[in-house]
Amino acid sequence: MSEADVGVDVVRETAEVVPSGPRLGRDAEFAAFMAEHGTELLRTAWLLVGDPHQAEELAQAALVRTYAAWDRIRSDDPLRYARRVLANLRVDTWRRRRREVLSAPEAMPEGSAPRTQDRVDDRDQLVRALALLTPRQRRIVVLRHLVGLTDADVAADLGVSVGTVKSTASRGLATLRAALGEPSTGSER
Amino acid sequence: MTLTDEQFAQRLRTRIAVAAPPMALDVDSTRRLGARRRQTRILGSAAGSTIGVAIVAVVLVLGLGAPGTHSSPAPGGRSARSVVQGAHPIGTGQVVQLAPGILASNSVVASTASDGTPWWSTGLHFQLSNANVQESIYFVGFMPLGQTSVEVNDNGVSTPFVDEGIVTAVDETPGKALHEWPAMLLRWTSTGTPDLASGGYSGENVVRVLLGTVPAAIPEPHVALVFPAGLTGADAAPTWVEVPTFQDPQGSGHLLFAVTVEPGGAWDVERKPQPQVFVIAGDGSRTTVGTQCDADAGARCLVAAAGAQTAAEITATLGATRANP
């Protein structure tokens, strides 16, 4: 149960929580929302953290908050709310607690897999390239260029200026170009 | 041909669509977790003021070092024998420096997070800065288990011990909601092992946070943090510091302790073996963490960690506060 060394993070077991009270309308709406947008949110989470299992946890955490706020946000833009929560669940916090989440490039698998695993190779290459970005760059590049939000939306979601989004996204994209062997446009600041 | 940024991004999106790993979410468990989060938020909001008053009273008692008596809840509903466990503050302030860079709390103070969640501040805080992470100050404290959401310890923790523990939290201020992700769950233990949680929070350097409970069955307990490899800047001889304890602000009678370790201080986190926590009873019996060092093996483990001479010193210093059990 306990750890002998104080330098080890303690992990506890989990148990199921039994829901209480009827909320069929909310449940049905939320289920439909997850069916429609769950894959997109999972993919965004994966791009942010680079690990599919941690991405599932991160996406679920965002969706848990979305469900809890459903009555308030249902008529607005639940997807935007969920995405904003996802991006602001603080990748740096995850890194503090779970060092494997934002893996360093050198920790990534070498790209020496057989040709039959091209898809996995490409995935690894993408993850390695994203891992070269700072957490802030990564969040901005993911939301701006890989999710496809506007500069203004990214700025609003992350609480930064539009100028910051533009400059950070440009630098981040340049890093990705270099990592993926794509020639630069030479326009990066 | 050189692609424009948008062309390059489009190519990336296409690659990602093909290369993304298979992932899945469970709708039912997500809804259950969400429902619980929603419910606890509502309960927390409604009960906040009442709990706050109750906690202030407890903290005042704690400040006097008044002992608490409790019958420890045991797994399966059994109760351990009642023992008297008084808090042992060190010094007079809420926070005391045990060694350079090693700070501990003498008490907790009821507080309210910016999102309205009641919590208890240990007075311990640390600052992280990183070129890539917004500089933040983190306040270490506890939250009532019943009022936090389930995202404890990153794993969605909810346990049968739901009424028998306390959640540790790191509150990030100003203007931000209580940080739940780094939270760790401490449970009351009636066995010979303290429940211990430790986390590392990294900016440019790693700050360690160590929080724990004192086993309920240990009479007149004192907590010692033993450094088997000594402290930074000293020789490698084992050494130790006493860690102050304070009462669970929920009024359970359980004792807690909280320590932060800042980089560059006396605790070199890279130095092995790492420090261990021992609980020394006032009658000289002792215990420690870990399955290999339960109450029965405590003496042997203390000697193994601290060496015979330091172990004897610890026992003589902390284990002689009660003449006879």
Short mmCIF file of C-alpha atoms in Angstrom, two decimals:
data_model
loop_
_atom_site.label_atom_id
_atom_site.label_comp_id
_atom_site.label_asym_id
_atom_site.label_seq_id
_atom_site.Cartn_x
_atom_site.Cartn_y
_atom_site.Cartn_z
CA MET A 1 0.00 0.00 0.00
CA SER A 2 2.63 2.50 0.95
CA GLU A 3 5.95 3.14 -0.66
CA ALA A 4 9.15 2.57 1.17
CA ASP A 5 10.88 5.52 -0.38
CA VAL A 6 9.45 8.96 -0.13
CA GLY A 7 10.57 9.81 -3.61
CA VAL A 8 8.04 7.56 -5.26
CA ASP A 9 4.63 8.73 -6.30
CA VAL A 10 1.96 6.69 -4.63
CA VAL A 11 -0.68 5.14 -6.83
CA ARG A 12 -4.03 4.16 -5.40
CA GLU A 13 -6.58 1.74 -6.59
CA THR A 14 -9.79 2.88 -8.16
CA ALA A 15 -13.38 1.93 -7.60
CA GLU A 16 -16.54 2.61 -9.44
CA VAL A 17 -18.83 5.43 -8.52
CA VAL A 18 -22.54 4.77 -8.62
CA PRO A 19 -24.52 7.58 -10.16
CA SER A 20 -27.47 9.01 -8.33
CA GLY A 21 -30.65 10.62 -9.55
CA PRO A 22 -32.40 10.54 -12.91
CA ARG A 23 -30.77 12.54 -15.63
CA LEU A 24 -31.81 10.73 -18.71
CA GLY A 25 -32.09 13.81 -20.90
CA ARG A 26 -28.65 15.04 -20.02
CA ASP A 27 -27.21 11.56 -20.35
CA ALA A 28 -28.66 11.04 -23.78
CA GLU A 29 -27.43 14.39 -24.99
CA PHE A 30 -24.00 13.81 -23.57
CA ALA A 31 -23.79 10.33 -25.08
CA ALA A 32 -24.62 11.81 -28.45
CA PHE A 33 -22.01 14.49 -27.93
CA MET A 34 -19.37 11.91 -27.09
CA ALA A 35 -20.35 9.80 -30.08
CA GLU A 36 -19.96 12.79 -32.36
CA HIS A 37 -16.88 14.42 -30.92
CA GLY A 38 -15.14 11.84 -28.75
CA THR A 39 -12.76 10.73 -31.48
CA GLU A 40 -11.75 14.28 -32.28
CA LEU A 41 -11.11 15.07 -28.63
CA LEU A 42 -9.11 11.89 -28.19
CA ARG A 43 -6.98 12.77 -31.17
CA THR A 44 -6.40 16.25 -29.86
CA ALA A 45 -5.43 14.83 -26.50
CA TRP A 46 -3.02 12.43 -28.17
CA LEU A 47 -1.40 15.27 -30.07
CA LEU A 48 -1.00 17.13 -26.80
CA VAL A 49 0.47 14.32 -24.75
CA GLY A 50 1.86 11.84 -27.27
CA ASP A 51 0.72 8.71 -25.52
CA PRO A 52 -2.59 7.02 -26.35
CA HIS A 53 -3.30 5.82 -22.82
CA GLN A 54 -2.60 9.18 -21.28
CA ALA A 55 -4.61 10.76 -24.05
CA GLU A 56 -7.59 8.64 -23.08
CA GLU A 57 -7.23 9.76 -19.48
CA LEU A 58 -6.83 13.38 -20.47
CA ALA A 59 -9.79 13.31 -22.82
CA GLN A 60 -11.94 11.62 -20.25
CA ALA A 61 -10.97 14.19 -17.65
CA ALA A 62 -12.04 16.94 -20.01
CA LEU A 63 -15.28 15.16 -20.77
CA VAL A 64 -16.00 14.60 -17.09
CA ARG A 65 -15.82 18.33 -16.61
CA THR A 66 -17.93 18.86 -19.69
CA TYR A 67 -20.60 16.55 -18.34
CA ALA A 68 -20.55 18.26 -14.96
CA ALA A 69 -21.11 21.60 -16.68
CA TRP A 70 -23.54 20.26 -19.25
CA ASP A 71 -26.63 22.12 -18.07
CA ARG A 72 -24.77 25.39 -18.38
CA ILE A 73 -23.00 24.79 -21.68
CA ARG A 74 -25.41 22.58 -23.63
CA SER A 75 -27.01 25.47 -25.46
CA ASP A 76 -23.73 27.21 -26.11
CA ASP A 77 -20.81 25.29 -27.62
CA PRO A 78 -20.04 22.11 -25.68
CA LEU A 79 -17.28 21.09 -28.06
CA ARG A 80 -15.47 24.35 -27.60
CA TYR A 81 -15.88 24.02 -23.85
CA ALA A 82 -14.49 20.48 -23.89
CA ARG A 83 -11.60 21.48 -26.11
CA ARG A 84 -10.79 24.45 -23.95
CA VAL A 85 -10.78 22.29 -20.84
CA LEU A 86 -8.63 19.75 -22.62
CA ALA A 87 -6.05 22.31 -23.62
CA ASN A 88 -6.06 23.91 -20.21
CA LEU A 89 -5.82 20.76 -18.17
CA ARG A 90 -2.28 21.83 -18.11
CA VAL A 91 0.06 19.60 -19.93
CA ASP A 92 2.76 20.87 -17.65
CA THR A 93 0.85 19.50 -14.69
CA TRP A 94 0.69 16.13 -16.32
CA ARG A 95 4.35 16.33 -16.95
CA ARG A 96 4.98 17.07 -13.32
CA ARG A 97 3.05 14.06 -12.22
CA ARG A 98 3.53 11.72 -15.10
CA ARG A 99 6.87 12.10 -16.69
CA GLU A 100 6.06 9.71 -19.48
CA VAL A 101 3.30 11.91 -20.80
CA LEU A 102 5.48 14.38 -22.58
CA SER A 103 8.24 12.07 -23.58
CA ALA A 104 11.54 13.52 -24.53
CA PRO A 105 12.61 12.92 -28.09
CA GLU A 106 15.42 10.66 -27.01
CA ALA A 107 12.94 8.51 -25.14
CA MET A 108 10.94 7.80 -28.23
CA PRO A 109 11.38 4.55 -30.11
CA GLU A 110 13.94 4.60 -32.85
CA GLY A 111 12.47 4.65 -36.30
CA SER A 112 13.89 1.33 -37.30
CA ALA A 113 10.75 -0.76 -37.45
CA PRO A 114 10.07 -2.97 -40.45
CA ARG A 115 8.38 -1.51 -43.48
CA THR A 116 5.22 -3.38 -42.61
CA GLN A 117 4.76 -1.04 -39.71
CA ASP A 118 4.75 2.16 -41.71
CA ARG A 119 1.71 3.48 -39.89
CA VAL A 120 3.34 2.99 -36.53
CA ASP A 121 6.56 4.49 -37.85
CA ASP A 122 4.75 7.55 -39.02
CA ARG A 123 2.99 7.84 -35.68
CA ASP A 124 6.28 7.65 -33.85
CA GLN A 125 7.83 10.22 -36.12
CA LEU A 126 4.95 12.59 -35.53
CA VAL A 127 5.09 12.11 -31.78
CA ARG A 128 8.84 12.62 -31.74
CA ALA A 129 8.47 15.80 -33.74
CA LEU A 130 5.74 17.14 -31.46
CA ALA A 131 7.86 16.31 -28.43
CA LEU A 132 10.43 18.79 -29.70
CA LEU A 133 7.99 21.62 -29.07
CA THR A 134 7.71 23.36 -25.76
CA PRO A 135 4.42 22.67 -23.97
CA ARG A 136 3.14 26.08 -24.95
CA GLN A 137 4.20 25.73 -28.56
CA ARG A 138 2.65 22.32 -28.65
CA ARG A 139 -0.70 23.46 -27.37
CA ILE A 140 -0.81 26.34 -29.81
CA VAL A 141 0.38 24.35 -32.81
CA VAL A 142 -2.04 21.53 -32.07
CA LEU A 143 -5.03 23.80 -31.69
CA ARG A 144 -4.14 26.20 -34.50
CA HIS A 145 -2.80 23.93 -37.17
CA LEU A 146 -3.69 20.35 -36.34
CA VAL A 147 -7.17 20.91 -34.95
CA GLY A 148 -7.71 23.85 -37.27
CA LEU A 149 -8.95 26.59 -34.98
CA THR A 150 -8.53 30.22 -35.89
CA ASP A 151 -5.85 32.36 -34.27
CA ALA A 152 -8.55 34.19 -32.34
CA ASP A 153 -10.14 31.00 -31.05
CA VAL A 154 -6.79 29.62 -29.91
CA ALA A 155 -5.99 32.88 -28.21
CA ALA A 156 -9.31 32.84 -26.40
CA ASP A 157 -9.02 29.21 -25.40
CA LEU A 158 -5.53 29.55 -24.00
CA GLY A 159 -5.80 33.05 -22.63
CA VAL A 160 -3.02 34.52 -24.75
CA SER A 161 -2.91 37.23 -27.36
CA VAL A 162 -3.50 36.62 -31.04
CA GLY A 163 0.01 37.84 -31.69
CA THR A 164 1.38 35.23 -29.36
CA VAL A 165 -0.58 32.55 -31.13
CA LYS A 166 0.74 33.63 -34.51
CA SER A 167 4.36 33.91 -33.52
CA THR A 168 4.36 30.76 -31.41
CA ALA A 169 2.55 28.74 -34.05
CA SER A 170 5.00 29.92 -36.69
CA ARG A 171 8.02 28.91 -34.63
CA GLY A 172 6.42 25.63 -33.68
CA LEU A 173 5.57 24.79 -37.24
CA ALA A 174 9.13 25.59 -38.29
CA THR A 175 10.37 23.14 -35.69
CA LEU A 176 8.03 20.49 -37.03
CA ARG A 177 9.16 21.16 -40.58
CA ALA A 178 12.76 20.68 -39.63
CA ALA A 179 12.02 17.54 -37.63
CA LEU A 180 9.99 16.03 -40.43
CA GLY A 181 12.43 16.97 -43.16
CA GLU A 182 10.18 19.51 -44.79
CA PRO A 183 11.84 22.58 -46.33
CA SER A 184 11.13 25.80 -44.55
CA THR A 185 9.34 28.70 -46.18
CA GLY A 186 11.81 31.03 -44.57
CA SER A 187 9.01 33.15 -43.19
CA GLU A 188 9.20 31.95 -39.60
CA ARG A 189 9.99 34.50 -37.02
CA MET B 1 8.46 22.61 -53.82
CA THR B 2 8.23 24.41 -50.54
CA LEU B 3 4.85 24.14 -48.90
CA THR B 4 3.17 27.09 -47.29
CA ASP B 5 2.38 26.81 -43.61
CA GLU B 6 -1.21 25.94 -44.37
CA GLN B 7 -0.21 23.33 -46.95
CA PHE B 8 2.23 21.82 -44.51
CA ALA B 9 -0.39 21.81 -41.77
CA GLN B 10 -2.88 20.14 -44.10
CA ARG B 11 -0.34 17.47 -44.91
CA LEU B 12 0.20 16.94 -41.21
CA ARG B 13 -3.52 16.64 -40.60
CA THR B 14 -3.74 14.00 -43.29
CA ARG B 15 -0.87 12.04 -41.79
CA ILE B 16 -2.39 12.30 -38.34
CA ALA B 17 -5.74 11.03 -39.56
CA VAL B 18 -4.01 7.89 -40.78
CA ALA B 19 -1.43 7.46 -38.05
CA ALA B 20 -3.45 8.25 -34.92
CA PRO B 21 -3.51 5.24 -32.60
CA PRO B 22 -6.75 3.48 -31.76
CA MET B 23 -8.23 5.01 -28.63
CA ALA B 24 -11.59 4.76 -26.96
CA LEU B 25 -13.62 6.36 -24.24
CA ASP B 26 -16.30 4.73 -22.17
CA VAL B 27 -19.42 6.84 -22.15
CA ASP B 28 -20.91 5.31 -19.03
CA SER B 29 -17.85 5.72 -16.83
CA THR B 30 -17.36 9.26 -18.10
CA ARG B 31 -20.94 10.09 -17.21
CA ARG B 32 -20.59 8.52 -13.78
CA LEU B 33 -17.45 10.48 -13.05
CA GLY B 34 -19.06 13.63 -14.36
CA ALA B 35 -22.15 13.10 -12.24
CA ARG B 36 -20.07 12.67 -9.16
CA ARG B 37 -18.05 15.75 -9.93
CA ARG B 38 -21.22 17.73 -10.41
CA GLN B 39 -22.72 16.41 -7.21
CA THR B 40 -19.66 17.12 -5.12
CA ARG B 41 -19.45 20.64 -6.50
CA ILE B 42 -23.02 21.27 -5.46
CA LEU B 43 -22.53 19.74 -2.03
CA GLY B 44 -19.30 21.59 -1.56
CA SER B 45 -20.89 24.88 -2.44
CA ALA B 46 -23.79 24.32 -0.05
CA ALA B 47 -21.73 23.05 2.85
CA GLY B 48 -18.75 25.35 2.55
CA SER B 49 -19.65 27.89 5.18
CA THR B 50 -20.66 25.36 7.80
CA ILE B 51 -17.53 23.33 7.34
CA GLY B 52 -15.39 26.42 7.46
CA VAL B 53 -16.66 27.32 10.91
CA ALA B 54 -16.09 23.82 12.17
CA ILE B 55 -12.57 23.76 10.84
CA VAL B 56 -11.56 27.04 12.38
CA ALA B 57 -12.45 25.61 15.75
CA VAL B 58 -10.35 22.57 15.11
CA VAL B 59 -7.41 24.61 13.98
CA LEU B 60 -7.53 26.68 17.14
CA VAL B 61 -7.38 23.53 19.20
CA LEU B 62 -4.53 22.29 17.09
CA GLY B 63 -2.62 25.44 17.72
CA LEU B 64 -2.58 24.51 21.36
CA GLY B 65 -1.32 21.07 20.52
CA ALA B 66 -4.32 19.44 22.13
CA PRO B 67 -4.43 15.71 21.74
CA GLY B 68 -7.13 13.94 19.83
CA THR B 69 -8.57 10.60 20.76
CA HIS B 70 -10.05 8.40 18.15
CA SER B 71 -11.12 4.93 17.41
CA SER B 72 -9.46 4.17 14.16
CA PRO B 73 -11.61 2.84 11.38
CA ALA B 74 -10.23 -0.42 10.16
CA PRO B 75 -10.91 -2.27 6.95
CA GLY B 76 -14.08 -4.28 7.22
CA GLY B 77 -15.57 -1.94 9.76
CA ARG B 78 -13.47 -3.10 12.67
CA SER B 79 -12.20 -0.52 15.09
CA ALA B 80 -8.73 -0.47 16.46
CA ARG B 81 -8.18 0.35 20.12
CA SER B 82 -8.39 3.96 21.03
CA VAL B 83 -5.11 5.73 21.53
CA VAL B 84 -4.18 9.26 22.37
CA GLN B 85 -2.32 11.01 19.60
CA GLY B 86 -1.28 14.54 20.28
CA ALA B 87 0.03 16.83 17.60
CA HIS B 88 3.69 17.68 17.95
CA PRO B 89 4.42 21.08 16.48
CA ILE B 90 8.00 22.28 16.25
CA GLY B 91 8.52 25.92 16.99
CA THR B 92 5.71 28.45 16.99
CA GLY B 93 5.01 29.41 13.41
CA GLN B 94 2.78 27.58 10.97
CA VAL B 95 5.82 26.62 8.92
CA VAL B 96 9.15 25.54 10.31
CA GLN B 97 12.43 24.89 8.56
CA LEU B 98 13.76 21.48 9.52
CA ALA B 99 16.94 21.87 7.50
CA PRO B 100 17.94 24.16 4.65
CA GLY B 101 15.28 23.82 1.98
CA ILE B 102 13.22 21.35 4.02
CA LEU B 103 10.09 22.98 5.35
CA ALA B 104 7.26 21.43 7.33
CA SER B 105 3.87 22.54 8.54
CA ASN B 106 2.78 22.78 12.16
CA SER B 107 -0.89 23.28 11.45
CA VAL B 108 -3.47 23.89 8.77
CA VAL B 109 -5.72 26.86 8.27
CA ALA B 110 -9.15 26.77 6.69
CA SER B 111 -9.20 28.54 3.37
CA THR B 112 -11.34 28.82 0.28
CA ALA B 113 -10.10 28.31 -3.24
CA SER B 114 -10.97 30.75 -5.93
CA ASP B 115 -13.63 28.36 -7.21
CA GLY B 116 -15.27 28.27 -3.79
CA THR B 117 -13.93 24.90 -2.74
CA PRO B 118 -13.05 24.80 0.96
CA TRP B 119 -9.60 23.51 1.70
CA TRP B 120 -6.96 23.72 4.38
CA SER B 121 -3.67 25.42 3.82
CA THR B 122 -0.55 24.01 5.39
CA GLY B 123 1.24 27.30 4.90
CA LEU B 124 3.73 25.53 2.67
CA HIS B 125 4.19 26.87 -0.78
CA PHE B 126 6.71 26.78 -3.54
CA GLN B 127 7.33 28.50 -6.78
CA LEU B 128 8.04 26.90 -10.09
CA SER B 129 9.40 28.68 -13.06
CA ASN B 130 10.25 27.39 -16.43
CA ALA B 131 10.87 29.12 -19.70
CA ASN B 132 8.05 27.09 -21.16
CA VAL B 133 5.66 27.01 -18.24
CA GLN B 134 3.94 29.96 -16.73
CA GLU B 135 5.53 30.84 -13.43
CA SER B 136 3.25 29.84 -10.62
CA ILE B 137 3.12 29.71 -6.88
CA TYR B 138 1.71 26.53 -5.44
CA PHE B 139 0.15 26.27 -2.02
CA VAL B 140 0.12 22.87 -0.43
CA GLY B 141 -2.95 21.85 1.49
CA PHE B 142 -5.72 19.38 1.99
CA MET B 143 -9.25 19.09 0.75
CA PRO B 144 -12.08 17.17 2.33
CA LEU B 145 -12.39 13.97 0.45
CA GLY B 146 -16.14 14.20 0.14
CA GLN B 147 -15.98 17.53 -1.59
CA THR B 148 -13.47 16.92 -4.26
CA SER B 149 -14.05 15.42 -7.60
CA VAL B 150 -12.80 11.99 -8.41
CA GLU B 151 -9.74 13.03 -10.34
CA VAL B 152 -7.43 12.26 -7.52
CA ASN B 153 -3.95 11.04 -8.28
CA ASP B 154 -4.62 11.08 -12.01
CA ASN B 155 -6.49 7.82 -11.80
CA GLY B 156 -10.03 8.77 -11.02
CA VAL B 157 -9.74 7.54 -7.48
CA SER B 158 -12.78 6.71 -5.51
CA THR B 159 -12.39 4.14 -2.82
CA PRO B 160 -14.44 2.40 -0.18
CA PHE B 161 -12.49 4.56 2.25
CA VAL B 162 -14.29 7.60 0.98
CA ASP B 163 -15.07 8.86 4.46
CA GLU B 164 -11.80 7.78 5.95
CA GLY B 165 -9.19 9.81 4.22
CA ILE B 166 -8.19 13.22 3.12
CA VAL B 167 -7.16 14.54 -0.22
CA THR B 168 -4.01 16.48 -0.61
CA ALA B 169 -4.08 19.34 -2.99
CA VAL B 170 -1.85 21.93 -4.46
CA ASP B 171 -3.67 25.15 -4.96
CA GLU B 172 -2.48 27.35 -7.71
CA THR B 173 -3.17 31.01 -7.26
CA PRO B 174 -4.02 33.68 -7.96
CA GLY B 175 -7.30 33.53 -9.73
CA LYS B 176 -7.35 29.92 -10.63
CA ALA B 177 -9.47 27.08 -9.45
CA LEU B 178 -8.18 24.55 -7.00
CA HIS B 179 -5.76 22.32 -8.75
CA GLU B 180 -7.00 18.82 -8.60
CA TRP B 181 -4.66 16.99 -10.87
CA PRO B 182 -1.73 16.73 -8.53
CA ALA B 183 -3.99 15.61 -5.71
CA MET B 184 -3.08 12.54 -3.75
CA LEU B 185 -5.25 10.53 -1.42
CA LEU B 186 -4.20 9.76 2.12
CA ARG B 187 -6.15 7.10 3.94
CA TRP B 188 -6.32 6.39 7.60
CA THR B 189 -4.42 3.32 8.52
CA SER B 190 -4.87 1.20 11.57
CA THR B 191 -1.95 -1.01 10.62
CA GLY B 192 1.62 -0.32 11.49
CA THR B 193 2.36 1.61 8.35
CA PRO B 194 1.74 5.28 7.77
CA ASP B 195 0.06 6.20 4.55
CA LEU B 196 2.44 8.29 2.55
CA ALA B 197 2.14 10.24 -0.63
CA SER B 198 4.91 12.05 -2.38
CA GLY B 199 4.94 14.03 -5.53
CA GLY B 200 7.54 15.86 -7.52
CA TYR B 201 6.63 19.13 -9.16
CA SER B 202 9.06 20.22 -11.79
CA GLY B 203 9.74 23.54 -13.31
CA GLU B 204 13.38 24.23 -13.92
CA ASN B 205 13.98 22.25 -10.76
CA VAL B 206 12.03 19.59 -8.95
CA VAL B 207 10.25 20.41 -5.73
CA ARG B 208 9.23 17.42 -3.67
CA VAL B 209 6.09 17.40 -1.59
CA LEU B 210 5.76 14.75 1.08
CA LEU B 211 2.50 14.25 2.92
CA GLY B 212 1.45 11.49 5.21
CA THR B 213 -0.74 10.14 7.96
CA VAL B 214 0.39 8.68 11.23
CA PRO B 215 -0.87 5.16 11.96
CA ALA B 216 -3.75 5.37 14.39
CA ALA B 217 -2.54 2.62 16.68
CA ILE B 218 0.75 4.25 17.61
CA PRO B 219 0.52 6.00 20.98
CA GLU B 220 2.19 9.37 21.44
CA PRO B 221 3.68 9.25 17.97
CA HIS B 222 6.58 11.30 16.68
CA VAL B 223 7.58 11.36 13.04
CA ALA B 224 11.20 11.18 11.96
CA LEU B 225 12.55 11.70 8.47
CA VAL B 226 15.70 9.64 8.20
CA PHE B 227 18.38 10.32 5.60
CA PRO B 228 20.37 7.11 5.24
CA ALA B 229 22.95 8.82 3.04
CA GLY B 230 23.13 12.01 5.03
CA LEU B 231 22.40 15.53 3.90
CA THR B 232 23.90 17.63 1.17
CA GLY B 233 27.03 19.39 2.23
CA ALA B 234 27.63 16.98 5.08
CA ASP B 235 29.33 13.65 5.22
CA ALA B 236 27.45 10.56 4.16
CA ALA B 237 26.61 9.53 7.67
CA PRO B 238 22.93 8.83 8.35
CA THR B 239 21.08 11.65 9.95
CA TRP B 240 17.49 12.60 10.70
CA VAL B 241 15.05 15.37 11.49
CA GLU B 242 11.81 15.31 13.42
CA VAL B 243 8.77 16.25 11.38
CA PRO B 244 5.96 18.13 13.11
CA THR B 245 2.48 16.65 13.10
CA PHE B 246 -0.92 18.24 13.18
CA GLN B 247 -4.46 17.03 13.56
CA ASP B 248 -6.70 16.18 10.64
CA PRO B 249 -8.75 19.36 10.26
CA GLN B 250 -11.83 17.27 9.69
CA GLY B 251 -11.74 16.33 13.36
CA SER B 252 -11.10 12.63 12.93
CA GLY B 253 -8.30 12.67 15.48
CA HIS B 254 -5.79 11.40 12.95
CA LEU B 255 -2.42 13.04 12.67
CA LEU B 256 -0.98 14.33 9.44
CA PHE B 257 2.33 15.75 8.37
CA ALA B 258 3.41 17.83 5.39
CA VAL B 259 6.88 18.60 4.10
CA THR B 260 8.22 20.39 1.04
CA VAL B 261 11.75 19.94 -0.21
CA GLU B 262 13.17 22.67 -2.34
CA PRO B 263 16.00 22.11 -4.78
CA GLY B 264 19.45 23.09 -3.70
CA GLY B 265 18.75 22.50 -0.04
CA ALA B 266 19.81 19.85 2.38
CA TRP B 267 17.88 17.05 0.72
CA ASP B 268 19.56 15.95 -2.45
CA VAL B 269 16.83 14.01 -4.17
CA GLU B 270 19.37 12.21 -6.28
CA ARG B 271 21.23 10.86 -3.30
CA LYS B 272 20.50 7.20 -2.64
CA PRO B 273 19.08 5.58 -0.68
CA GLN B 274 16.30 8.08 -0.36
CA PRO B 275 14.96 9.27 2.97
CA GLN B 276 12.43 7.21 4.84
CA VAL B 277 9.72 8.15 7.28
CA PHE B 278 9.58 6.45 10.66
CA VAL B 279 6.96 6.85 13.30
CA ILE B 280 8.30 6.49 16.81
CA ALA B 281 5.86 5.77 19.57
CA GLY B 282 6.21 7.47 22.90
CA ASP B 283 6.85 4.10 24.47
CA GLY B 284 9.76 3.40 22.17
CA SER B 285 8.02 1.11 19.71
CA ARG B 286 8.34 2.18 16.14
CA THR B 287 7.18 1.57 12.65
CA THR B 288 7.89 2.71 9.17
CA VAL B 289 6.51 2.74 5.69
CA GLY B 290 6.61 -0.13 3.28
CA THR B 291 5.58 -3.72 3.36
CA GLN B 292 8.99 -4.83 4.46
CA CYS B 293 9.02 -2.65 7.50
CA ASP B 294 5.77 -2.97 9.36
CA ALA B 295 5.39 -2.41 13.06
CA ASP B 296 6.93 -5.74 13.97
CA ALA B 297 10.03 -5.14 11.89
CA GLY B 298 10.32 -1.46 12.67
CA ALA B 299 13.34 -1.67 14.91
CA ARG B 300 15.30 -3.67 12.40
CA CYS B 301 14.35 -1.35 9.58
CA LEU B 302 15.24 1.74 11.54
CA VAL B 303 18.67 0.32 12.21
CA ALA B 304 19.02 -0.65 8.56
CA ALA B 305 18.17 2.87 7.42
CA ALA B 306 19.87 4.96 10.05
CA GLY B 307 22.57 2.70 11.41
CA ALA B 308 22.68 1.46 14.95
CA GLN B 309 24.02 4.64 16.48
CA THR B 310 21.57 7.02 14.82
CA ALA B 311 18.70 4.61 15.36
CA ALA B 312 19.48 4.56 19.05
CA GLU B 313 19.64 8.34 19.08
CA ILE B 314 16.26 8.63 17.38
CA THR B 315 14.68 6.17 19.73
CA ALA B 316 16.18 7.83 22.77
CA THR B 317 15.07 11.26 21.62
CA LEU B 318 11.59 10.56 20.32
CA GLY B 319 10.74 7.32 22.05
CA ALA B 320 11.23 8.51 25.58
CA THR B 321 8.38 10.97 25.73
CA ARG B 322 6.22 8.58 27.66
CA ALA B 323 7.80 6.68 30.52
CA ASN B 324 5.58 3.65 30.32
CA PRO B 325 2.85 2.61 27.94
#
